[in-house]
CSV table of C-alpha atoms in Angstrom, one decimal:
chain,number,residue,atom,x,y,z
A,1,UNK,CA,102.3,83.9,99.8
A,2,UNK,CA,100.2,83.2,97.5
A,3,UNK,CA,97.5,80.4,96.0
A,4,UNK,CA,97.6,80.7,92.3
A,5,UNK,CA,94.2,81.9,91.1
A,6,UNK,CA,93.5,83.1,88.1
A,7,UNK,CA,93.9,86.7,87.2
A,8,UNK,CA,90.6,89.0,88.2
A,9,UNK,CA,89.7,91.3,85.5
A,10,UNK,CA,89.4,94.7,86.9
A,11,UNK,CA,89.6,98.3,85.4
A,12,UNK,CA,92.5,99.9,84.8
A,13,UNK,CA,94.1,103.7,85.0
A,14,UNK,CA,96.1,105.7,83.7
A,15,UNK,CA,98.3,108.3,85.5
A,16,UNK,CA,96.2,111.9,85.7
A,17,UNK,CA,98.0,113.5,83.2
A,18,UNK,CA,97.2,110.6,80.7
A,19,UNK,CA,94.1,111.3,78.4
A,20,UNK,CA,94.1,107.4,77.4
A,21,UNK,CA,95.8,104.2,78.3
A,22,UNK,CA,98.9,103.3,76.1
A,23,UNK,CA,99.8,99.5,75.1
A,24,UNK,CA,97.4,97.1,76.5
A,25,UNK,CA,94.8,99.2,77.6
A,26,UNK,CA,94.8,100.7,74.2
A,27,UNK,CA,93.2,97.1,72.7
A,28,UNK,CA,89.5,96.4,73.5
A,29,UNK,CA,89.1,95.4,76.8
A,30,UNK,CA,87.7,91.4,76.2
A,31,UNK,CA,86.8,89.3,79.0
A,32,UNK,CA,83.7,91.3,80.0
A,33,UNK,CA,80.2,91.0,80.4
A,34,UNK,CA,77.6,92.9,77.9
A,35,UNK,CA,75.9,95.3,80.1
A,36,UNK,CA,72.4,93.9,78.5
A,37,UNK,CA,70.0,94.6,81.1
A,38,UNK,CA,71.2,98.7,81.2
A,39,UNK,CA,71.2,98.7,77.9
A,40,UNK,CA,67.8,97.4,77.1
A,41,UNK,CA,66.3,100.0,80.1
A,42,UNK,CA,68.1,102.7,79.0
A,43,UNK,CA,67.1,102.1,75.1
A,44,UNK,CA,63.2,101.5,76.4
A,45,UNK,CA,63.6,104.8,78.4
A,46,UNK,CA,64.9,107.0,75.7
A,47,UNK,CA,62.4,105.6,72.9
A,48,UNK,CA,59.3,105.7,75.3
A,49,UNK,CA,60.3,109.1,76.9
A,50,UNK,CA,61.2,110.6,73.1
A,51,UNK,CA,57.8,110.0,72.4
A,52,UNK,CA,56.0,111.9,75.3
A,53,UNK,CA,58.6,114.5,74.8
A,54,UNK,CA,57.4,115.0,70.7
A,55,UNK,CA,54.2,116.1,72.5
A,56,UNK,CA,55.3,119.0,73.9
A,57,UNK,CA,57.2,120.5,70.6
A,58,UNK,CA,54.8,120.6,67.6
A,59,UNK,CA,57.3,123.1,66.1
A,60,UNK,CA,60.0,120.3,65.6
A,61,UNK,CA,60.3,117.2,63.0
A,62,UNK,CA,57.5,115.0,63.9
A,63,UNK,CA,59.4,111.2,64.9
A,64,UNK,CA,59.4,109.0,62.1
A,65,UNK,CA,61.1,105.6,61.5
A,66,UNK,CA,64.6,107.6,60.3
A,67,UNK,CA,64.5,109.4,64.0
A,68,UNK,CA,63.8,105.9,66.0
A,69,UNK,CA,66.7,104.0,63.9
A,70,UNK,CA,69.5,107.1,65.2
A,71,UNK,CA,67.8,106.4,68.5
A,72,UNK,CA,68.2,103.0,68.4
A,73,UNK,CA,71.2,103.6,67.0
A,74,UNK,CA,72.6,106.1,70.0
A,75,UNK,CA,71.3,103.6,72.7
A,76,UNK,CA,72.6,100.4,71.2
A,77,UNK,CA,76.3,101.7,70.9
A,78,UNK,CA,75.9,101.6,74.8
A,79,UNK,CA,76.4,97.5,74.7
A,80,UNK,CA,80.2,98.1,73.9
A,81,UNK,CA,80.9,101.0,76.1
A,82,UNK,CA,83.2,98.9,78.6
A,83,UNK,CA,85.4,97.2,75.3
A,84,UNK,CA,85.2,100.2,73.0
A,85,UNK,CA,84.5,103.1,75.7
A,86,UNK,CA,86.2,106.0,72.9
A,87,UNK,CA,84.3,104.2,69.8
A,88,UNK,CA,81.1,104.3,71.8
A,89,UNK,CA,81.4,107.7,73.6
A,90,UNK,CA,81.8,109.4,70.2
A,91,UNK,CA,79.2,107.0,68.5
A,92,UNK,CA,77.0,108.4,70.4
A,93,UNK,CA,77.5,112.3,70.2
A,94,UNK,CA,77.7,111.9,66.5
A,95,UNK,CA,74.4,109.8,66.5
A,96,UNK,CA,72.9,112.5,68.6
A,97,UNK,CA,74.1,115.2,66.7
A,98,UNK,CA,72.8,114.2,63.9
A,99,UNK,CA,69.5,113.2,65.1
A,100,UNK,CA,69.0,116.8,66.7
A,101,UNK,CA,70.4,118.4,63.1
A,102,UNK,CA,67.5,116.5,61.3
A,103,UNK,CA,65.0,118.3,63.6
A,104,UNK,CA,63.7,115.9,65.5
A,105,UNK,CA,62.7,116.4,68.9
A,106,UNK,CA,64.4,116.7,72.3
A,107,UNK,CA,64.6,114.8,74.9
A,108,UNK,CA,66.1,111.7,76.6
A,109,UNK,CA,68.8,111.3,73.9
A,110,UNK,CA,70.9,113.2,75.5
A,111,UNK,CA,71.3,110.6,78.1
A,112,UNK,CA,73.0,108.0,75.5
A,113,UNK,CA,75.7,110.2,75.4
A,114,UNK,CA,76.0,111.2,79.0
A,115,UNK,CA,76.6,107.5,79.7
A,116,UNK,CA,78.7,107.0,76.7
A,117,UNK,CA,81.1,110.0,78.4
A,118,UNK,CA,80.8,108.1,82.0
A,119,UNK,CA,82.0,105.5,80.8
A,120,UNK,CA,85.0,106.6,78.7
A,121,UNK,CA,86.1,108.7,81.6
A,122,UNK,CA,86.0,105.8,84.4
A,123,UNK,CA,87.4,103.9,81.8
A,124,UNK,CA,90.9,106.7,82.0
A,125,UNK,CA,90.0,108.1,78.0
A,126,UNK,CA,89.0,111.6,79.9
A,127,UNK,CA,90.2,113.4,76.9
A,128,UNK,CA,88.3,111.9,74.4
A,129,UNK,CA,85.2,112.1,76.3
A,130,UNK,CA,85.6,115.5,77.1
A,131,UNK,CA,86.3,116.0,73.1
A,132,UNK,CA,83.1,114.2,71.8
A,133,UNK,CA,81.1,116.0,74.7
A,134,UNK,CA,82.5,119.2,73.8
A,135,UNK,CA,82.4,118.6,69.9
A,136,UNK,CA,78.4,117.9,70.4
A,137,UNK,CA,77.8,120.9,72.1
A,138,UNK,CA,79.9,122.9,69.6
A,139,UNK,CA,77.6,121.7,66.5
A,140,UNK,CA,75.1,121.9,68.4
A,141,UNK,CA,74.9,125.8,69.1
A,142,UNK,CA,76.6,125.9,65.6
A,143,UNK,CA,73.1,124.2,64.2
A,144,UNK,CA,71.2,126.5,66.5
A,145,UNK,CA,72.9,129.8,66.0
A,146,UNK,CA,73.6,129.6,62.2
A,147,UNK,CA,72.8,126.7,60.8
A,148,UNK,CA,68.9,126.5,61.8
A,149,UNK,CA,68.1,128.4,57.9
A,150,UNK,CA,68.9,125.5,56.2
A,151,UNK,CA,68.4,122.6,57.9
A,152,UNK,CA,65.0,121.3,59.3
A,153,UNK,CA,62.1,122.6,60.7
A,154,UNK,CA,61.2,125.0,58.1
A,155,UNK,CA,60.5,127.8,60.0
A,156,UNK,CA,62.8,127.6,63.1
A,157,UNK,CA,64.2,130.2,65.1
A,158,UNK,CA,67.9,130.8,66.1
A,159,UNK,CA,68.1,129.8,69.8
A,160,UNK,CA,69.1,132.2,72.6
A,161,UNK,CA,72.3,132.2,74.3
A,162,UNK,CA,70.5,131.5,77.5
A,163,UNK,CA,69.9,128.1,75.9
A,164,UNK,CA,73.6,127.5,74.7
A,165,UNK,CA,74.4,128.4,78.4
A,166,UNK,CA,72.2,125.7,80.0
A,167,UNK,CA,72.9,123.2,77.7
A,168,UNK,CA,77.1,124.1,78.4
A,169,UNK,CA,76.1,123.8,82.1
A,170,UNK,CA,74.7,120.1,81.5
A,171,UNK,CA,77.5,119.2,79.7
A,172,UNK,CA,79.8,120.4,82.7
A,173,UNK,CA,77.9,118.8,85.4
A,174,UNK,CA,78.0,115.6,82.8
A,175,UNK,CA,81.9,115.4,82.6
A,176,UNK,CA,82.0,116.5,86.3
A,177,UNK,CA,79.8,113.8,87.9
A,178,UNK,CA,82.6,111.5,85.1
A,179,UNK,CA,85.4,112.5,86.9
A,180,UNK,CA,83.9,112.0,90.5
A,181,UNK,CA,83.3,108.8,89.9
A,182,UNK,CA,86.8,108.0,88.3
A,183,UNK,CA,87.9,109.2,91.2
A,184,UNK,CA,86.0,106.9,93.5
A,185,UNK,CA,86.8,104.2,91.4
A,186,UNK,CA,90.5,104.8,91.6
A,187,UNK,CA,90.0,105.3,95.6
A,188,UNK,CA,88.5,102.1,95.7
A,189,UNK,CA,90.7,100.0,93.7
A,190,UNK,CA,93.8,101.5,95.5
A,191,UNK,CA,92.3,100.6,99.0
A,192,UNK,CA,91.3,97.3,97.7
A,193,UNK,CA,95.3,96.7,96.6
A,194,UNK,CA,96.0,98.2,100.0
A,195,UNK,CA,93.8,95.4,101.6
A,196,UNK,CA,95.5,92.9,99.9
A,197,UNK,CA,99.1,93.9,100.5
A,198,UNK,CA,98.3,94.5,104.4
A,199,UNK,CA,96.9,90.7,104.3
A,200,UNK,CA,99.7,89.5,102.4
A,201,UNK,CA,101.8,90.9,105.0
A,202,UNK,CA,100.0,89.9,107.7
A,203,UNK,CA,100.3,86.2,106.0
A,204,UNK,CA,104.2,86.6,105.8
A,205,UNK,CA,104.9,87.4,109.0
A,206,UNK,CA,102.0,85.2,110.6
A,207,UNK,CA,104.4,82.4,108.8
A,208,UNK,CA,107.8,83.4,109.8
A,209,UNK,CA,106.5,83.4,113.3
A,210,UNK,CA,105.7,80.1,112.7
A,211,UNK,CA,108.7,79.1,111.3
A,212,UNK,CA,110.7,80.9,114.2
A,213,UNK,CA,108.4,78.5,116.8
A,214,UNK,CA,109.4,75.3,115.1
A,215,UNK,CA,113.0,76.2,114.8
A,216,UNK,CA,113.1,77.6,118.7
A,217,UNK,CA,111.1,74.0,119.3
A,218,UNK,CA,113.1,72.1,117.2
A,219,UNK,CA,116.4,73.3,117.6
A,220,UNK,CA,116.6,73.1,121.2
A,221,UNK,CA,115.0,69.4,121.9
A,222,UNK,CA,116.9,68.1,119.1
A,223,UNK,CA,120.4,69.6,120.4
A,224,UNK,CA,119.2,68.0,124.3
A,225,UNK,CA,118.1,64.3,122.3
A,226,UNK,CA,121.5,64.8,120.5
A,227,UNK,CA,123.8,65.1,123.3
A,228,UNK,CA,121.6,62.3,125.6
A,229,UNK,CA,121.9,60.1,122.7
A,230,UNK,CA,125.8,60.1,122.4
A,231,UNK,CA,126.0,60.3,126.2
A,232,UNK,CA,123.9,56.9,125.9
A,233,UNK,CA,125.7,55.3,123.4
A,234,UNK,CA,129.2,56.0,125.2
A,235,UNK,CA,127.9,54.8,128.4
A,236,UNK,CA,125.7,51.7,126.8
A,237,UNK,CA,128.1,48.9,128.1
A,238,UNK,CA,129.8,50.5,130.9
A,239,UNK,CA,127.0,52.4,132.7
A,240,UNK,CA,123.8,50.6,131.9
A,241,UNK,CA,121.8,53.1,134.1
A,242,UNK,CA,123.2,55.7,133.2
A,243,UNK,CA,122.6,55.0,129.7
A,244,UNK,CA,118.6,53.9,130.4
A,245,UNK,CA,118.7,57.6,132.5
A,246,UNK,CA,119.8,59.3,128.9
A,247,UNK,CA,117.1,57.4,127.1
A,248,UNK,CA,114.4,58.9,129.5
A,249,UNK,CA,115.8,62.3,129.1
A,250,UNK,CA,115.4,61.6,125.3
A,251,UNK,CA,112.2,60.4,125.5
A,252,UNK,CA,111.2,62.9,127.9
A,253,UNK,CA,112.4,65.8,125.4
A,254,UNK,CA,110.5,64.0,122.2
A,255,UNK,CA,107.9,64.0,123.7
A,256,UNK,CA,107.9,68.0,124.6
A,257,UNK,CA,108.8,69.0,121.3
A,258,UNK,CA,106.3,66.8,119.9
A,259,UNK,CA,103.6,68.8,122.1
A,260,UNK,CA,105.1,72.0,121.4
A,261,UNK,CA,105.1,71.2,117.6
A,262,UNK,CA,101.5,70.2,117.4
A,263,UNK,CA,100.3,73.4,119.2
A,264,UNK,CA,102.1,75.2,116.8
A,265,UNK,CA,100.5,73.1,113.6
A,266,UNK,CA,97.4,73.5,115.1
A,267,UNK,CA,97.4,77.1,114.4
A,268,UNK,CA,97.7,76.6,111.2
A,269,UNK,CA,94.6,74.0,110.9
A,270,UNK,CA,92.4,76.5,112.8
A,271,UNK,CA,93.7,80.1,112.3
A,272,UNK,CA,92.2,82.6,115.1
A,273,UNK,CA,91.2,79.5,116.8
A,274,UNK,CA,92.1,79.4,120.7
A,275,UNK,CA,95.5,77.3,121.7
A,276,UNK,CA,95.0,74.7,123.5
A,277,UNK,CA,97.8,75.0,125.6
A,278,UNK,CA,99.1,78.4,126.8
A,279,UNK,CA,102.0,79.6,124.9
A,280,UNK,CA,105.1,79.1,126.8
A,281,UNK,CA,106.4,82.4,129.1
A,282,UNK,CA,109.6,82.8,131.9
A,283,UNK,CA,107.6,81.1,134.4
A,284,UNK,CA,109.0,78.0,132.6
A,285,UNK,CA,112.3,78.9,133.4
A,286,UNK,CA,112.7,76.0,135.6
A,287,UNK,CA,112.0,73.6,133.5
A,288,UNK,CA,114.1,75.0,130.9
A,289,UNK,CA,117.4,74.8,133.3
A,290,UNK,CA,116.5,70.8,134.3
A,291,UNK,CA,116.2,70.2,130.2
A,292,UNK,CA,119.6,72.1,130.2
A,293,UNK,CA,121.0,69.9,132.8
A,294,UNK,CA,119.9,66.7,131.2
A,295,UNK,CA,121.9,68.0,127.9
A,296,UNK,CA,125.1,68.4,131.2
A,297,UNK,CA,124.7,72.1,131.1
A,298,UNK,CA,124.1,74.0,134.8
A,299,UNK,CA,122.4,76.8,134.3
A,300,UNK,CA,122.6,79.6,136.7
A,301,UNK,CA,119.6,82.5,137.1
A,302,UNK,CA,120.0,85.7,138.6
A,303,UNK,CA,116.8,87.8,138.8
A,304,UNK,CA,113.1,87.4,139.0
A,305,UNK,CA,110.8,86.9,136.1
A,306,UNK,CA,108.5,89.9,136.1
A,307,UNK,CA,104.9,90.0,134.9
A,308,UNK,CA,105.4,90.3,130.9
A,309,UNK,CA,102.2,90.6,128.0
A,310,UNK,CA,101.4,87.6,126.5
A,311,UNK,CA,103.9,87.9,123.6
A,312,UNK,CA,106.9,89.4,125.3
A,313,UNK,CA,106.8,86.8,127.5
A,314,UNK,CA,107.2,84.3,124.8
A,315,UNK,CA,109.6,85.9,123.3
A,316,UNK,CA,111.8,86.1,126.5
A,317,UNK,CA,111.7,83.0,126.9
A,318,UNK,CA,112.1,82.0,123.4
A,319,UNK,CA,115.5,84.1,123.7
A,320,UNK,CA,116.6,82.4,126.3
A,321,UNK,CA,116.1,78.9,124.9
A,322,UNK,CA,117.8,79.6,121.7
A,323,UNK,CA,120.9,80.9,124.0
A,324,UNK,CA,121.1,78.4,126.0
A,325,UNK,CA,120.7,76.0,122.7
A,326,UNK,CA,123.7,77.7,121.2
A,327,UNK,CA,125.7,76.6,124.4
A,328,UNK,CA,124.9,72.9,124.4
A,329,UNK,CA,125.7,72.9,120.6
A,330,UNK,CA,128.6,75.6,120.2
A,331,UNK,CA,130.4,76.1,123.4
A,332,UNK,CA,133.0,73.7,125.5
A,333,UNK,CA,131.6,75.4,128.2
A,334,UNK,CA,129.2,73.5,130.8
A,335,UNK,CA,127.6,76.1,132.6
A,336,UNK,CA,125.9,79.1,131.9
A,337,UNK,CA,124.4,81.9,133.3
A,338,UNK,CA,121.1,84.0,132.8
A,339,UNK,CA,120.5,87.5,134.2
A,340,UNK,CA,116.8,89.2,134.0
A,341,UNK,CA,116.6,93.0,134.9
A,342,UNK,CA,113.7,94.6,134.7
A,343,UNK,CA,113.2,98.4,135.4
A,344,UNK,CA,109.5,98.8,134.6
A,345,UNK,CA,110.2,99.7,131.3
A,346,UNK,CA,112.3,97.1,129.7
A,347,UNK,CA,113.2,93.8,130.5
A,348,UNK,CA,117.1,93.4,129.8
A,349,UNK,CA,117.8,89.7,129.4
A,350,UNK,CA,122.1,88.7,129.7
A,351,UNK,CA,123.2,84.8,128.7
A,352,UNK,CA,126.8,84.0,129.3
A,353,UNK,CA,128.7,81.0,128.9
A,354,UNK,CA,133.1,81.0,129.7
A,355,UNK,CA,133.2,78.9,126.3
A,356,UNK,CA,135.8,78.3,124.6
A,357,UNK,CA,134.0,77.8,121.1
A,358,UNK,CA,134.0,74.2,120.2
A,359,UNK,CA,133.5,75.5,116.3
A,360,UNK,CA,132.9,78.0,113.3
A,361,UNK,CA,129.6,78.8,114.2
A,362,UNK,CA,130.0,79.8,118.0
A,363,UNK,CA,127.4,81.3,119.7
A,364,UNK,CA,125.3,79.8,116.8
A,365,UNK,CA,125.5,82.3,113.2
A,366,UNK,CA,122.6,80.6,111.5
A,367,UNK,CA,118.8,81.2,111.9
A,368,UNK,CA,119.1,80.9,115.9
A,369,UNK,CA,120.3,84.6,116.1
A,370,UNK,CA,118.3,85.7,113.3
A,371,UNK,CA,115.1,84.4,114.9
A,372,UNK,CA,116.1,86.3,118.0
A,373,UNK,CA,117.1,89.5,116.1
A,374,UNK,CA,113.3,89.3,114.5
A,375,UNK,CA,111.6,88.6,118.1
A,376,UNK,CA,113.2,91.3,119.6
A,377,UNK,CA,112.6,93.9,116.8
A,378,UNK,CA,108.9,92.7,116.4
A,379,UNK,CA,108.9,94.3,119.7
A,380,UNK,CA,110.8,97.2,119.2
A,381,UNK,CA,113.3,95.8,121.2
A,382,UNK,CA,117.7,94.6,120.5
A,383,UNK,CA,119.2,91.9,120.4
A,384,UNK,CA,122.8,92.1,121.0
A,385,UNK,CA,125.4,89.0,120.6
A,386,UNK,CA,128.7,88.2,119.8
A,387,UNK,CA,132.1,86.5,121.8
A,388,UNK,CA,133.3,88.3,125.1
A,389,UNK,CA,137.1,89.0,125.6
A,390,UNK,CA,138.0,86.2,128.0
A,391,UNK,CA,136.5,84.0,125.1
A,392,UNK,CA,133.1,83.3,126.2
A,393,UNK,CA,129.6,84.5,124.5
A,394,UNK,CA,127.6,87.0,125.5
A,395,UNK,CA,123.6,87.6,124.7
A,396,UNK,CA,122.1,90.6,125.8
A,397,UNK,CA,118.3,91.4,124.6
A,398,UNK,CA,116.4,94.5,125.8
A,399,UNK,CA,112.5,93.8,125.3
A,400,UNK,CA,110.0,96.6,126.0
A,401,UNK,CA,107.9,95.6,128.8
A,402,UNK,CA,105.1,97.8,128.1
A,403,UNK,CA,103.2,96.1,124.8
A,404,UNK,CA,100.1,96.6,123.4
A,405,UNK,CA,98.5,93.2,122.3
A,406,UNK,CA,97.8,94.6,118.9
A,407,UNK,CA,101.4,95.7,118.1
C-alpha cells in the first residue's frame, strides 16, 4: 500500500543475545546528525566543573594544559558516539583512565564515559560497553590499590575498598540505566512498526472494501444495461416501444450506478468524511427486485427485513445483489427467489434460482462469490454456494446480527 518515500534512518538492534550488530550494522552508521550542541554542553560542563572540583583536592596533580587536552580529548570523542559508538565508548575510558593515572583530579570526567557507554549500549554493542566500563574500573582500583607508589602524586595513599565499592556501584547503576533505555528504545521502535503495520492493514482492507463496492455496483448495473440493451436492439424495428421502454431501463440503471459509484469515490477524496447519501441496506429490497425485473428476472421474497447495524445491513444487501447478478448473467432461469430468516441472532439469507446454467461460470466463480465470501467473514459470518440437485443454484449466507460498529 504504499507511497514510495525514502527510507527513514532509525536505530537498529540486534537480538539479546548479540553483543554487537553483524554485517551492516557493523560499518559506521552515516547519514546522521553530529550531536554538536550535547557535545559542546557536556565538554563546557566537564572543563568548568573539573576546575571547582581541583579545589577541593590539594593532595592531587594540580590541572595543567596536559590534564585539559585528555579532557578535551574524553569529551570530544562524544561527537562520533552515534557512527562510531565502540571506538568512542572505549576512547573515552582509555582517555579517562589515563587522565586519572597521571593524578589529576576527580570529577565530571567520569561523565564522558558514562555517555560514551549509553550510547554504545542503545546502539546494541552492550558487550563492548560493558568491557571498556569494566576495564576502567579494573585499572582504576589497580592504580589505586598497587599502582599509587609509582605513579603521581608523590605522596598518595592506597584507596580503601569502600572506595572501589562505590565507584563499582556507579559503574553498575551506569550500564543499568544503558540497558533501560535500550530497552525503551526497542519498546518503542517495535510499537512504532506495530503502528504502521496496523495502518497498513487498515489501508488494505479499507481498499478491498472499496473495490468489493464498485464491483457489487458495477457488476450488477452493467449485467441489467447488458441484457436491456440486447433486448433493445432485438426489438428496435419490431417493437419500437418496447425498445424506447429498454432504453429508459438503461438509462435508469446508468444513472444509479453512476450515483452509487461517486459515493463510493468520494470516500476516497475525503476519508472519515460523512457520505452523502446513506449507504444502501434491505430496505432497498424493492427496488432491487423492479431492477431485476427490468433485466426479465421476477424475483420472489419470503421474509421480513429485520432491523440490521449499519454494516451488516449493507452487506446483506450487497449479498443479495451479487446473487441475484449471478442469475441475470449465469442462469436460464427467469425467476428467483430470496428467503430472510432472522432469529435474533443471525440473519440467514437463501437465493435460489431452477437454472439450468447457461455457462462455465454458473452461479458466477469469479470475484462475485469471493466478494461475498469476504463480506460475510468480515462479519464473522458464511457464505455458502454452489449448484442444487435439480440443477439450480443455491446461496445461503448466515450474517451475525448482533455487530459492534468497531468490529
Amino acid at each position: 500500500m504504499e507511497e514510495q518515500h525514502a527510507p527513514a534512518r532509525s536505530w537498529r538492534y540486534g537480538p539479546p543475545w548479540r553483543s554487537a550488530p553483524e554485517g551492516d550494522d557493523a560499518q559506521p552508521q552515516r547519514g546522521r546528525r553530529w550531536p554538536w550542541r550535547s557535545t559542546v554542553l557536556l565538554t563546557a560542563f566537564v572543563l568548568i566543573g573539573t576546575n571547582f572540583a581541583e579545589h577541593s583536592q590539594p593532595h592531587r596533580v594540580p590541572l595543567n594544559g596536559y590534564a585539559r587536552v585528555l579532557l578535551l580529548v574524553a569529551s570530544v570523542l562524544l561527537l562520533w558516539r552515534h557512527r562510531y559508538p565502540v571506538a568512542v565508548a572505549f576512547g573515552t575510558a582509555t582517555a579517562t583512565l589515563v587522565y586519572l593515572a597521571a593524578g589529576f583530579p576527580y570529577g565530571p570526567v567520569f561523565l564522558t564515559v558514562a555517555v560514551g557507554c549509553f550510547s554504545a549500549v542503545v546502539a546494541g554493542h552492550r558487550r563492548a560497553a560493558w568491557a571498556s566500563v569494566g576495564v576502567l574500573w579494573a585499572a582504576h582500583a589497580l592504580v589505586a590499590l598497587w599502582l599509587y607508589r609509582w605513579l603521581p602524586p608523590p605522596g598518595d595513599r592506597s584507596a580503601g575498598l569502600t572506595q572501589q565499592i562505590v565507584i563499582a556501584t556507579w559503574v553498575l547503576a551506569i550500564v543499568a540505566l544503558s540497558e533501560l533505555a535500550r530497552v525503551r528504545r526497542e519498546q518503542w521502535a517495535r510499537e512504532r512498526a506495530d503502528r504502521a503495520q496496523a495502518a497498513r492493514r487498515r489501508a488494505d482492507e479499507e481498499r478491498l472494501r472499496i473495490a468489493r463496492e464498485l464491483h457489487d455496483v458495477l457488476a450488477h448495473s452493467i449485467s441489467v444495461i447488458n441484457v436491456q440493451a440486447g433486448m433493445g436492439l432485438a426489438l428496435l424495428d419490431s417493437d419500437p416501444e418496447q425498445a424506447r421502454a429498454a432504453l429508459t431501463t438503461i438509462k435508469a440503471a446508468s444513472k444509479e450506478a453512476l450515483g452509487e459509484v461517486r459515493q463510493v469515490l468520494d470516500t476516497l477524496r475525503a476519508p472519515g468524511a460523512a457520505p452523502r447519501a446513506p449507504a444502501p441496506g434491505l430496505d432497498r429490497l424493492p427496488e432491487l427486485v423492479d431492477q431485476a425485473a427490468a433485466a426479465g428476472l421476477t424475483v420472489e421474497i419470503e421474509g421480513e427485513p429485520p432491523q440490521l447495524p449499519p454494516g451488516a445491513d449493507l452487506a446483506a444487501f450487497r449479498i443479495v445483489q451479487e446473487a441475484l447478478t449471478n442469475v441475470v448473467r449465469h442462469s436460464g432461469s427467469r425467476h428467483a427467489r430470496v428467503l430472510l430468516a432472522h432469529d435474533g441472532a443471525a440473519l440467514r439469507l437463501r437465493i435460489d434460482d431452477d437454472g439450468p446454467a447457461t455457462g462455465a461460470d454458473a452461479g458466477g466463480s469469479g470475484n462475485g462469490l469471493a466478494g461475498m465470501r469476504e463480506r460475510a467473514a468480515a462479519l464473522g459470518g458464511t457464505i455458502e454456494a454452489g449448484p442444487r440437485a435439480d440443477g439450480g443454484f443455491r446461496v445461503v449466507a448466515v450474517l451475525p446480527s448482533h455487530i459492534r460498529e468497531d468490529e
